[in-house]
């Protein structure tokens, strides 16, 4: 705007600067705490400038939290969920938008309703299903009185148990559907006229057009699945092999048992390790992250 | 909306949608149905199939003062955290949108807290607000025993409210800023021509115009505070002290997995589901309206 408001400008700058400090100071404190030795970090008031034990603490935290294995697990889970969502959601949205069949809208609503209830809300029964993923089918077979016994398929302590339930939501399907609806009809008509079948049209016309949306969805899904906490906590009991990064935080909480002072520096170093990947992804892929937030919530 | 050109190979259509439907059936509809079943039945103590008990589980839940305590705390938590983070985020967005020199820096940093996992936020805040180390403990030096979330329920409650609102400020900020930037410049310029000051324009033009976004965010924030708060509570307070931070999702988890009482947990899940469904319906109605009028 054209008017000159020096006082208000000064106020704006001060307010934004103060908020900047207030919003980012938790990051700074975590970093500073992770860089001091055990005695300094427990001082009151705590130092506000980094010390020299940063790498030492990181090494101890890495070791104690078994992060070599755990980060790999988180990467597999987050990568699997992201990939699964992108592929399955694109396929199902394609089926709903580009084919005409009677159950189309029923399918759409069946998928759409899953947006309403996040995993955390239906955690107990979902856990029971994960203990034997074929049980729904077994119960249905029993209902019809057919004497077939399906084998038990236990998803606890497995990557599929960590990944599949997180893929079973509608976020991506809805996003793709909205996008496919904006794709001009002429493209499909032209493709059909040129003799391209559904698969060819999907692979060579629709997917290249959806690249932007895919990138946005992938960024969001990666951060979201990396940050999952409650579900891995339940599914994994074999902590040595299948624990994910966020789960380790609970274990590193320094409880003041037996009067020992808490080991905050190690806990904060571990926290830095766990929060680094999602924060890096959001900073580096910021454009996609923000876009993804806007499109998935509509 | 319908496509003019569609494909006719229905086997292909079925094959494309099958994997998603399969997952949704196994991990969404079956468990949800089973929660309903458990909520109206009880497992006999010596095995065998569940017995129909009607509303008994719900009556048990509703007659438990601990449950109402948890509901009260969840509502207070949702309300307080939502108001706090929305007010701060709206104010920041309004001032960043003035586009004074340096506003890009804020635009690119304010959303960072939202990238963190809830337990990460919890752990950071547990240290920062710990009574005998960390950042806030300094006030205990000046006024001894003023702040102790490990013993004082009110302090613990404030701690999780701060953690939750800190996490959500970044998210809300992004949406407010996008909404503000979609207001046509001519509208605010017209206000300026008529002699409205910057603050007056914020209050009388910009805020009313972003009201739809505000409403949408209220719903999202409340839902998130019901759902994603588990990580924060589990890491900071574990529901204590003396159930002062025993939020609904945490109680379900505790009754279901620590107490092994699936029926009780299922009944509570159903109540929470209904609550979230109601909120989502309100949101859908609003989304529909926004599509019609924009």
mmCIF file of C-alpha atoms in Angstrom, chain A:
data_model
loop_
_atom_site.group_PDB
_atom_site.id
_atom_site.type_symbol
_atom_site.label_atom_id
_atom_site.label_comp_id
_atom_site.label_asym_id
_atom_site.label_seq_id
_atom_site.Cartn_x
_atom_site.Cartn_y
_atom_site.Cartn_z
ATOM 1 C CA UNK A 1 0.000 0.000 0.000
ATOM 2 C CA UNK A 2 1.036 3.534 -0.512
ATOM 3 C CA UNK A 3 0.598 5.167 2.877
ATOM 4 C CA UNK A 4 3.526 5.725 5.222
ATOM 5 C CA UNK A 5 3.098 4.269 8.667
ATOM 6 C CA UNK A 6 6.540 4.308 10.300
ATOM 7 C CA UNK A 7 5.276 3.518 13.788
ATOM 8 C CA UNK A 8 3.125 0.632 12.677
ATOM 9 C CA UNK A 9 5.946 -0.661 10.479
ATOM 10 C CA UNK A 10 8.255 -0.658 13.457
ATOM 11 C CA UNK A 11 5.618 -2.468 15.488
ATOM 12 C CA UNK A 12 5.148 -5.019 12.706
ATOM 13 C CA UNK A 13 8.854 -5.710 12.535
ATOM 14 C CA UNK A 14 9.143 -6.065 16.294
ATOM 15 C CA UNK A 15 6.112 -8.330 16.527
ATOM 16 C CA UNK A 16 7.257 -10.601 13.718
ATOM 17 C CA UNK A 17 10.794 -10.757 15.042
ATOM 18 C CA UNK A 18 9.558 -11.597 18.533
ATOM 19 C CA UNK A 19 7.285 -14.312 17.147
ATOM 20 C CA UNK A 20 10.120 -15.630 15.031
ATOM 21 C CA UNK A 21 12.231 -16.041 18.146
ATOM 22 C CA UNK A 22 9.359 -17.476 20.174
ATOM 23 C CA UNK A 23 8.375 -19.984 17.504
ATOM 24 C CA UNK A 24 11.850 -21.188 16.697
ATOM 25 C CA UNK A 25 13.387 -21.099 20.160
ATOM 26 C CA UNK A 26 12.268 -24.662 20.960
ATOM 27 C CA UNK A 27 14.451 -25.869 18.072
ATOM 28 C CA UNK A 28 17.353 -23.854 19.408
ATOM 29 C CA UNK A 29 16.911 -25.139 22.954
ATOM 30 C CA UNK A 30 16.805 -28.743 21.756
ATOM 31 C CA UNK A 31 19.991 -28.159 19.797
ATOM 32 C CA UNK A 32 21.768 -26.382 22.666
ATOM 33 C CA UNK A 33 20.761 -29.081 25.149
ATOM 34 C CA UNK A 34 22.062 -31.720 22.762
ATOM 35 C CA UNK A 35 25.449 -30.029 22.668
ATOM 36 C CA UNK A 36 26.286 -29.891 26.381
ATOM 37 C CA UNK A 37 27.638 -32.489 28.743
ATOM 38 C CA UNK A 38 25.517 -34.076 31.411
ATOM 39 C CA UNK A 39 26.251 -31.558 34.170
ATOM 40 C CA UNK A 40 25.894 -28.391 32.156
ATOM 41 C CA UNK A 41 22.571 -29.381 30.675
ATOM 42 C CA UNK A 42 21.044 -29.842 34.122
ATOM 43 C CA UNK A 43 22.095 -26.410 35.313
ATOM 44 C CA UNK A 44 19.421 -23.877 36.171
ATOM 45 C CA UNK A 45 19.179 -21.576 34.310
ATOM 46 C CA UNK A 46 20.374 -23.591 31.351
ATOM 47 C CA UNK A 47 23.040 -22.169 29.032
ATOM 48 C CA UNK A 48 21.699 -20.626 25.855
ATOM 49 C CA UNK A 49 24.826 -21.073 23.807
ATOM 50 C CA UNK A 50 25.918 -24.441 22.344
ATOM 51 C CA UNK A 51 28.660 -26.373 24.127
ATOM 52 C CA UNK A 52 31.261 -28.690 22.663
ATOM 53 C CA UNK A 53 29.823 -32.169 23.300
ATOM 54 C CA UNK A 54 27.441 -32.195 20.345
ATOM 55 C CA UNK A 55 29.018 -35.018 18.328
ATOM 56 C CA UNK A 56 29.748 -37.054 21.425
ATOM 57 C CA UNK A 57 26.076 -36.846 22.475
ATOM 58 C CA UNK A 58 24.882 -37.645 18.994
ATOM 59 C CA UNK A 59 27.061 -40.751 18.937
ATOM 60 C CA UNK A 60 25.768 -41.917 22.326
ATOM 61 C CA UNK A 61 22.146 -41.227 21.346
ATOM 62 C CA UNK A 62 22.605 -42.990 18.009
ATOM 63 C CA UNK A 63 23.970 -46.012 19.824
ATOM 64 C CA UNK A 64 21.471 -46.057 22.676
ATOM 65 C CA UNK A 65 18.431 -45.594 20.473
ATOM 66 C CA UNK A 66 19.630 -48.244 18.007
ATOM 67 C CA UNK A 67 19.105 -45.593 15.353
ATOM 68 C CA UNK A 68 21.088 -47.366 12.648
ATOM 69 C CA UNK A 69 18.355 -49.967 12.415
ATOM 70 C CA UNK A 70 15.475 -47.781 13.498
ATOM 71 C CA UNK A 71 16.013 -45.010 10.945
ATOM 72 C CA UNK A 72 16.101 -47.629 8.213
ATOM 73 C CA UNK A 73 12.790 -49.022 9.491
ATOM 74 C CA UNK A 74 11.216 -45.577 9.489
ATOM 75 C CA UNK A 75 12.515 -44.975 5.993
ATOM 76 C CA UNK A 76 11.053 -48.251 4.749
ATOM 77 C CA UNK A 77 7.701 -47.542 6.408
ATOM 78 C CA UNK A 78 7.492 -43.931 5.233
ATOM 79 C CA UNK A 79 8.644 -44.876 1.743
ATOM 80 C CA UNK A 80 6.211 -47.788 1.587
ATOM 81 C CA UNK A 81 3.249 -45.736 2.742
ATOM 82 C CA UNK A 82 4.108 -42.928 0.331
ATOM 83 C CA UNK A 83 4.513 -45.243 -2.630
ATOM 84 C CA UNK A 84 1.428 -47.261 -1.729
ATOM 85 C CA UNK A 85 -0.739 -44.172 -1.419
ATOM 86 C CA UNK A 86 0.456 -42.612 -4.661
ATOM 87 C CA UNK A 87 -0.079 -45.769 -6.691
ATOM 88 C CA UNK A 88 -3.293 -47.101 -5.136
ATOM 89 C CA UNK A 89 -4.932 -43.693 -4.963
ATOM 90 C CA UNK A 90 -4.162 -42.950 -8.619
ATOM 91 C CA UNK A 91 -5.533 -46.331 -9.706
ATOM 92 C CA UNK A 92 -8.748 -46.084 -7.725
ATOM 93 C CA UNK A 93 -9.390 -42.470 -8.741
ATOM 94 C CA UNK A 94 -8.855 -43.431 -12.384
ATOM 95 C CA UNK A 95 -11.368 -46.217 -12.022
ATOM 96 C CA UNK A 96 -13.926 -43.916 -10.424
ATOM 97 C CA UNK A 97 -13.562 -41.041 -12.868
ATOM 98 C CA UNK A 98 -12.881 -42.676 -16.228
ATOM 99 C CA UNK A 99 -15.135 -45.718 -16.163
ATOM 100 C CA UNK A 100 -18.903 -45.896 -16.096
ATOM 101 C CA UNK A 101 -20.372 -48.576 -13.893
ATOM 102 C CA UNK A 102 -23.253 -48.678 -11.542
ATOM 103 C CA UNK A 103 -21.300 -49.079 -8.325
ATOM 104 C CA UNK A 104 -19.045 -46.157 -9.146
ATOM 105 C CA UNK A 105 -20.573 -43.673 -6.745
ATOM 106 C CA UNK A 106 -20.931 -46.357 -4.072
ATOM 107 C CA UNK A 107 -17.211 -47.053 -4.356
ATOM 108 C CA UNK A 108 -16.453 -43.366 -4.213
ATOM 109 C CA UNK A 109 -18.445 -42.903 -1.041
ATOM 110 C CA UNK A 110 -17.020 -46.057 0.527
ATOM 111 C CA UNK A 111 -13.538 -44.645 0.048
ATOM 112 C CA UNK A 112 -14.524 -41.115 0.884
ATOM 113 C CA UNK A 113 -16.046 -42.018 4.255
ATOM 114 C CA UNK A 114 -12.679 -43.290 5.449
ATOM 115 C CA UNK A 115 -11.557 -39.654 5.581
ATOM 116 C CA UNK A 116 -13.793 -39.212 8.593
ATOM 117 C CA UNK A 117 -12.228 -41.610 11.041
ATOM 118 C CA UNK A 118 -8.488 -41.402 11.546
ATOM 119 C CA UNK A 119 -6.631 -44.516 12.618
ATOM 120 C CA UNK A 120 -6.198 -43.257 16.174
ATOM 121 C CA UNK A 121 -9.942 -43.327 16.781
ATOM 122 C CA UNK A 122 -10.468 -46.948 15.723
ATOM 123 C CA UNK A 123 -7.189 -48.147 17.118
ATOM 124 C CA UNK A 124 -8.394 -51.105 19.207
ATOM 125 C CA UNK A 125 -10.316 -53.038 16.511
ATOM 126 C CA UNK A 126 -7.710 -52.232 13.838
ATOM 127 C CA UNK A 127 -5.120 -53.758 16.090
ATOM 128 C CA UNK A 128 -7.233 -56.896 16.407
ATOM 129 C CA UNK A 129 -7.430 -57.159 12.618
ATOM 130 C CA UNK A 130 -3.690 -56.678 12.285
ATOM 131 C CA UNK A 131 -3.195 -59.693 14.536
ATOM 132 C CA UNK A 132 -4.793 -61.774 11.780
ATOM 133 C CA UNK A 133 -5.477 -59.915 8.556
ATOM 134 C CA UNK A 134 -7.394 -62.789 6.991
ATOM 135 C CA UNK A 135 -9.877 -62.990 9.847
ATOM 136 C CA UNK A 136 -12.482 -60.769 8.138
ATOM 137 C CA UNK A 137 -12.567 -63.238 5.241
ATOM 138 C CA UNK A 138 -12.570 -66.227 7.579
ATOM 139 C CA UNK A 139 -15.564 -64.831 9.445
ATOM 140 C CA UNK A 140 -17.394 -64.290 6.173
ATOM 141 C CA UNK A 141 -16.632 -67.815 5.034
ATOM 142 C CA UNK A 142 -17.878 -69.157 8.358
ATOM 143 C CA UNK A 143 -21.028 -67.108 7.938
ATOM 144 C CA UNK A 144 -21.845 -68.933 4.711
ATOM 145 C CA UNK A 145 -21.107 -72.232 6.367
ATOM 146 C CA UNK A 146 -18.347 -73.243 3.963
ATOM 147 C CA UNK A 147 -15.740 -75.376 5.660
ATOM 148 C CA UNK A 148 -12.594 -73.649 4.455
ATOM 149 C CA UNK A 149 -9.935 -72.677 6.921
ATOM 150 C CA UNK A 150 -7.740 -69.797 5.878
ATOM 151 C CA UNK A 151 -4.261 -69.652 7.342
ATOM 152 C CA UNK A 152 -3.549 -67.009 9.928
ATOM 153 C CA UNK A 153 -1.748 -63.971 8.585
ATOM 154 C CA UNK A 154 -0.239 -62.100 11.491
ATOM 155 C CA UNK A 155 0.809 -58.550 10.679
ATOM 156 C CA UNK A 156 2.241 -57.701 14.078
ATOM 157 C CA UNK A 157 5.976 -57.112 13.975
ATOM 158 C CA UNK A 158 6.180 -56.805 10.222
ATOM 159 C CA UNK A 159 6.626 -54.056 7.686
ATOM 160 C CA UNK A 160 3.288 -54.848 6.072
ATOM 161 C CA UNK A 161 1.612 -54.386 9.450
ATOM 162 C CA UNK A 162 3.236 -50.993 9.806
ATOM 163 C CA UNK A 163 2.475 -49.909 6.262
ATOM 164 C CA UNK A 164 -0.878 -51.346 5.063
ATOM 165 C CA UNK A 165 -3.272 -49.844 7.650
ATOM 166 C CA UNK A 166 -1.714 -46.429 7.043
ATOM 167 C CA UNK A 167 -2.352 -46.761 3.296
ATOM 168 C CA UNK A 168 -6.013 -47.571 3.813
ATOM 169 C CA UNK A 169 -7.358 -44.011 3.784
ATOM 170 C CA UNK A 170 -8.832 -41.778 1.148
ATOM 171 C CA UNK A 171 -6.605 -38.703 1.217
ATOM 172 C CA UNK A 172 -4.925 -39.399 -2.106
ATOM 173 C CA UNK A 173 -7.922 -40.831 -3.929
ATOM 174 C CA UNK A 174 -9.905 -37.698 -3.302
ATOM 175 C CA UNK A 175 -7.045 -35.478 -4.448
ATOM 176 C CA UNK A 176 -6.550 -37.402 -7.699
ATOM 177 C CA UNK A 177 -10.271 -37.461 -8.351
ATOM 178 C CA UNK A 178 -10.527 -33.698 -8.051
ATOM 179 C CA UNK A 179 -7.596 -33.342 -10.408
ATOM 180 C CA UNK A 180 -8.813 -35.871 -12.981
ATOM 181 C CA UNK A 181 -12.134 -34.061 -13.136
ATOM 182 C CA UNK A 182 -10.336 -30.903 -14.251
ATOM 183 C CA UNK A 183 -8.485 -32.710 -17.053
ATOM 184 C CA UNK A 184 -10.179 -31.702 -20.369
ATOM 185 C CA UNK A 185 -12.430 -34.354 -21.912
ATOM 186 C CA UNK A 186 -10.796 -33.753 -25.274
ATOM 187 C CA UNK A 187 -7.655 -35.533 -24.106
ATOM 188 C CA UNK A 188 -9.471 -38.789 -23.434
ATOM 189 C CA UNK A 189 -11.441 -38.430 -26.647
ATOM 190 C CA UNK A 190 -8.301 -37.855 -28.669
ATOM 191 C CA UNK A 191 -6.596 -40.804 -27.013
ATOM 192 C CA UNK A 192 -9.549 -43.063 -27.779
ATOM 193 C CA UNK A 193 -9.698 -41.857 -31.353
ATOM 194 C CA UNK A 194 -6.034 -42.685 -31.759
ATOM 195 C CA UNK A 195 -6.798 -46.160 -30.540
ATOM 196 C CA UNK A 196 -5.221 -45.939 -27.105
ATOM 197 C CA UNK A 197 -6.751 -48.168 -24.458
ATOM 198 C CA UNK A 198 -7.439 -47.251 -20.855
ATOM 199 C CA UNK A 199 -4.059 -48.400 -19.575
ATOM 200 C CA UNK A 200 -2.147 -46.526 -22.245
ATOM 201 C CA UNK A 201 -4.157 -43.342 -21.634
ATOM 202 C CA UNK A 202 -3.571 -43.647 -17.909
ATOM 203 C CA UNK A 203 0.167 -44.217 -18.202
ATOM 204 C CA UNK A 204 1.001 -41.822 -21.006
ATOM 205 C CA UNK A 205 -1.460 -38.971 -20.600
ATOM 206 C CA UNK A 206 -2.893 -38.840 -17.085
ATOM 207 C CA UNK A 207 0.150 -39.727 -15.015
ATOM 208 C CA UNK A 208 2.507 -37.195 -16.658
ATOM 209 C CA UNK A 209 -0.160 -34.546 -16.128
ATOM 210 C CA UNK A 210 -0.488 -35.427 -12.446
ATOM 211 C CA UNK A 211 3.201 -35.084 -11.645
ATOM 212 C CA UNK A 212 2.711 -31.898 -9.621
ATOM 213 C CA UNK A 213 -0.021 -33.436 -7.537
ATOM 214 C CA UNK A 214 1.985 -36.587 -7.031
ATOM 215 C CA UNK A 215 4.958 -34.644 -5.733
ATOM 216 C CA UNK A 216 2.748 -32.705 -3.328
ATOM 217 C CA UNK A 217 1.019 -35.851 -2.126
ATOM 218 C CA UNK A 218 4.313 -37.682 -1.739
ATOM 219 C CA UNK A 219 5.847 -34.941 0.390
ATOM 220 C CA UNK A 220 2.868 -34.778 2.714
ATOM 221 C CA UNK A 221 2.580 -38.537 2.987
ATOM 222 C CA UNK A 222 6.257 -38.994 3.730
ATOM 223 C CA UNK A 223 6.190 -36.518 6.597
ATOM 224 C CA UNK A 224 2.868 -37.843 7.868
ATOM 225 C CA UNK A 225 3.950 -41.476 7.910
ATOM 226 C CA UNK A 226 7.375 -40.730 9.345
ATOM 227 C CA UNK A 227 5.629 -38.956 12.217
ATOM 228 C CA UNK A 228 3.201 -41.790 13.012
ATOM 229 C CA UNK A 229 3.496 -42.820 16.622
ATOM 230 C CA UNK A 230 0.526 -44.630 18.122
ATOM 231 C CA UNK A 231 0.194 -47.283 15.426
ATOM 232 C CA UNK A 232 3.846 -48.443 15.411
ATOM 233 C CA UNK A 233 3.744 -48.411 19.198
ATOM 234 C CA UNK A 234 1.000 -51.045 19.124
ATOM 235 C CA UNK A 235 2.038 -53.170 16.169
ATOM 236 C CA UNK A 236 5.668 -53.535 17.160
ATOM 237 C CA UNK A 237 6.672 -55.570 20.174
ATOM 238 C CA UNK A 238 9.913 -56.799 18.655
ATOM 239 C CA UNK A 239 11.688 -53.528 19.309
ATOM 240 C CA UNK A 240 15.085 -54.790 18.282
ATOM 241 C CA UNK A 241 14.067 -55.348 14.692
ATOM 242 C CA UNK A 242 10.951 -53.329 13.895
ATOM 243 C CA UNK A 243 10.911 -50.215 16.084
ATOM 244 C CA UNK A 244 10.466 -46.934 14.199
ATOM 245 C CA UNK A 245 12.267 -43.684 14.959
ATOM 246 C CA UNK A 246 9.424 -41.920 16.772
ATOM 247 C CA UNK A 247 8.961 -44.910 19.090
ATOM 248 C CA UNK A 248 12.482 -44.553 20.417
ATOM 249 C CA UNK A 249 11.683 -41.150 21.926
ATOM 250 C CA UNK A 250 9.488 -42.667 24.613
ATOM 251 C CA UNK A 251 12.286 -45.016 25.623
ATOM 252 C CA UNK A 252 14.882 -42.269 25.880
ATOM 253 C CA UNK A 253 12.758 -40.209 28.214
ATOM 254 C CA UNK A 254 14.910 -39.687 31.204
ATOM 255 C CA UNK A 255 12.805 -40.748 34.143
ATOM 256 C CA UNK A 256 14.053 -39.460 37.480
ATOM 257 C CA UNK A 257 13.980 -42.954 38.916
ATOM 258 C CA UNK A 258 16.099 -43.675 41.974
ATOM 259 C CA UNK A 259 16.852 -39.988 42.336
ATOM 260 C CA UNK A 260 19.078 -39.888 39.291
ATOM 261 C CA UNK A 261 18.994 -36.627 37.374
ATOM 262 C CA UNK A 262 17.583 -37.070 33.863
ATOM 263 C CA UNK A 263 19.959 -37.438 30.921
ATOM 264 C CA UNK A 264 18.508 -34.586 28.925
ATOM 265 C CA UNK A 265 21.438 -34.058 26.603
ATOM 266 C CA UNK A 266 21.160 -37.562 25.155
ATOM 267 C CA UNK A 267 17.358 -37.350 24.926
ATOM 268 C CA UNK A 268 17.578 -34.077 23.034
ATOM 269 C CA UNK A 269 20.264 -35.432 20.708
ATOM 270 C CA UNK A 270 17.968 -38.374 19.932
ATOM 271 C CA UNK A 271 15.117 -35.952 19.350
ATOM 272 C CA UNK A 272 17.263 -34.081 16.818
ATOM 273 C CA UNK A 273 17.945 -37.322 14.970
ATOM 274 C CA UNK A 274 14.242 -38.183 14.842
ATOM 275 C CA UNK A 275 13.021 -34.759 13.791
ATOM 276 C CA UNK A 276 15.742 -34.116 11.197
ATOM 277 C CA UNK A 277 14.255 -36.062 8.240
ATOM 278 C CA UNK A 278 10.746 -34.533 8.263
ATOM 279 C CA UNK A 279 12.114 -31.052 8.926
ATOM 280 C CA UNK A 280 14.640 -31.383 6.110
ATOM 281 C CA UNK A 281 11.967 -32.660 3.749
ATOM 282 C CA UNK A 282 9.663 -29.767 4.530
ATOM 283 C CA UNK A 283 12.452 -27.210 4.121
ATOM 284 C CA UNK A 284 13.878 -28.645 0.904
ATOM 285 C CA UNK A 285 10.548 -29.519 -0.672
ATOM 286 C CA UNK A 286 8.695 -26.619 0.846
ATOM 287 C CA UNK A 287 6.770 -25.735 -2.280
ATOM 288 C CA UNK A 288 5.383 -29.260 -2.524
ATOM 289 C CA UNK A 289 4.737 -29.534 1.187
ATOM 290 C CA UNK A 290 2.642 -26.365 1.341
ATOM 291 C CA UNK A 291 0.832 -27.304 -1.848
ATOM 292 C CA UNK A 292 0.202 -30.766 -0.484
ATOM 293 C CA UNK A 293 -1.277 -29.349 2.720
ATOM 294 C CA UNK A 294 -3.647 -27.144 0.768
ATOM 295 C CA UNK A 295 -4.831 -29.839 -1.634
ATOM 296 C CA UNK A 296 -5.200 -32.717 0.797
ATOM 297 C CA UNK A 297 -7.362 -30.765 3.214
ATOM 298 C CA UNK A 298 -9.907 -29.587 0.682
#
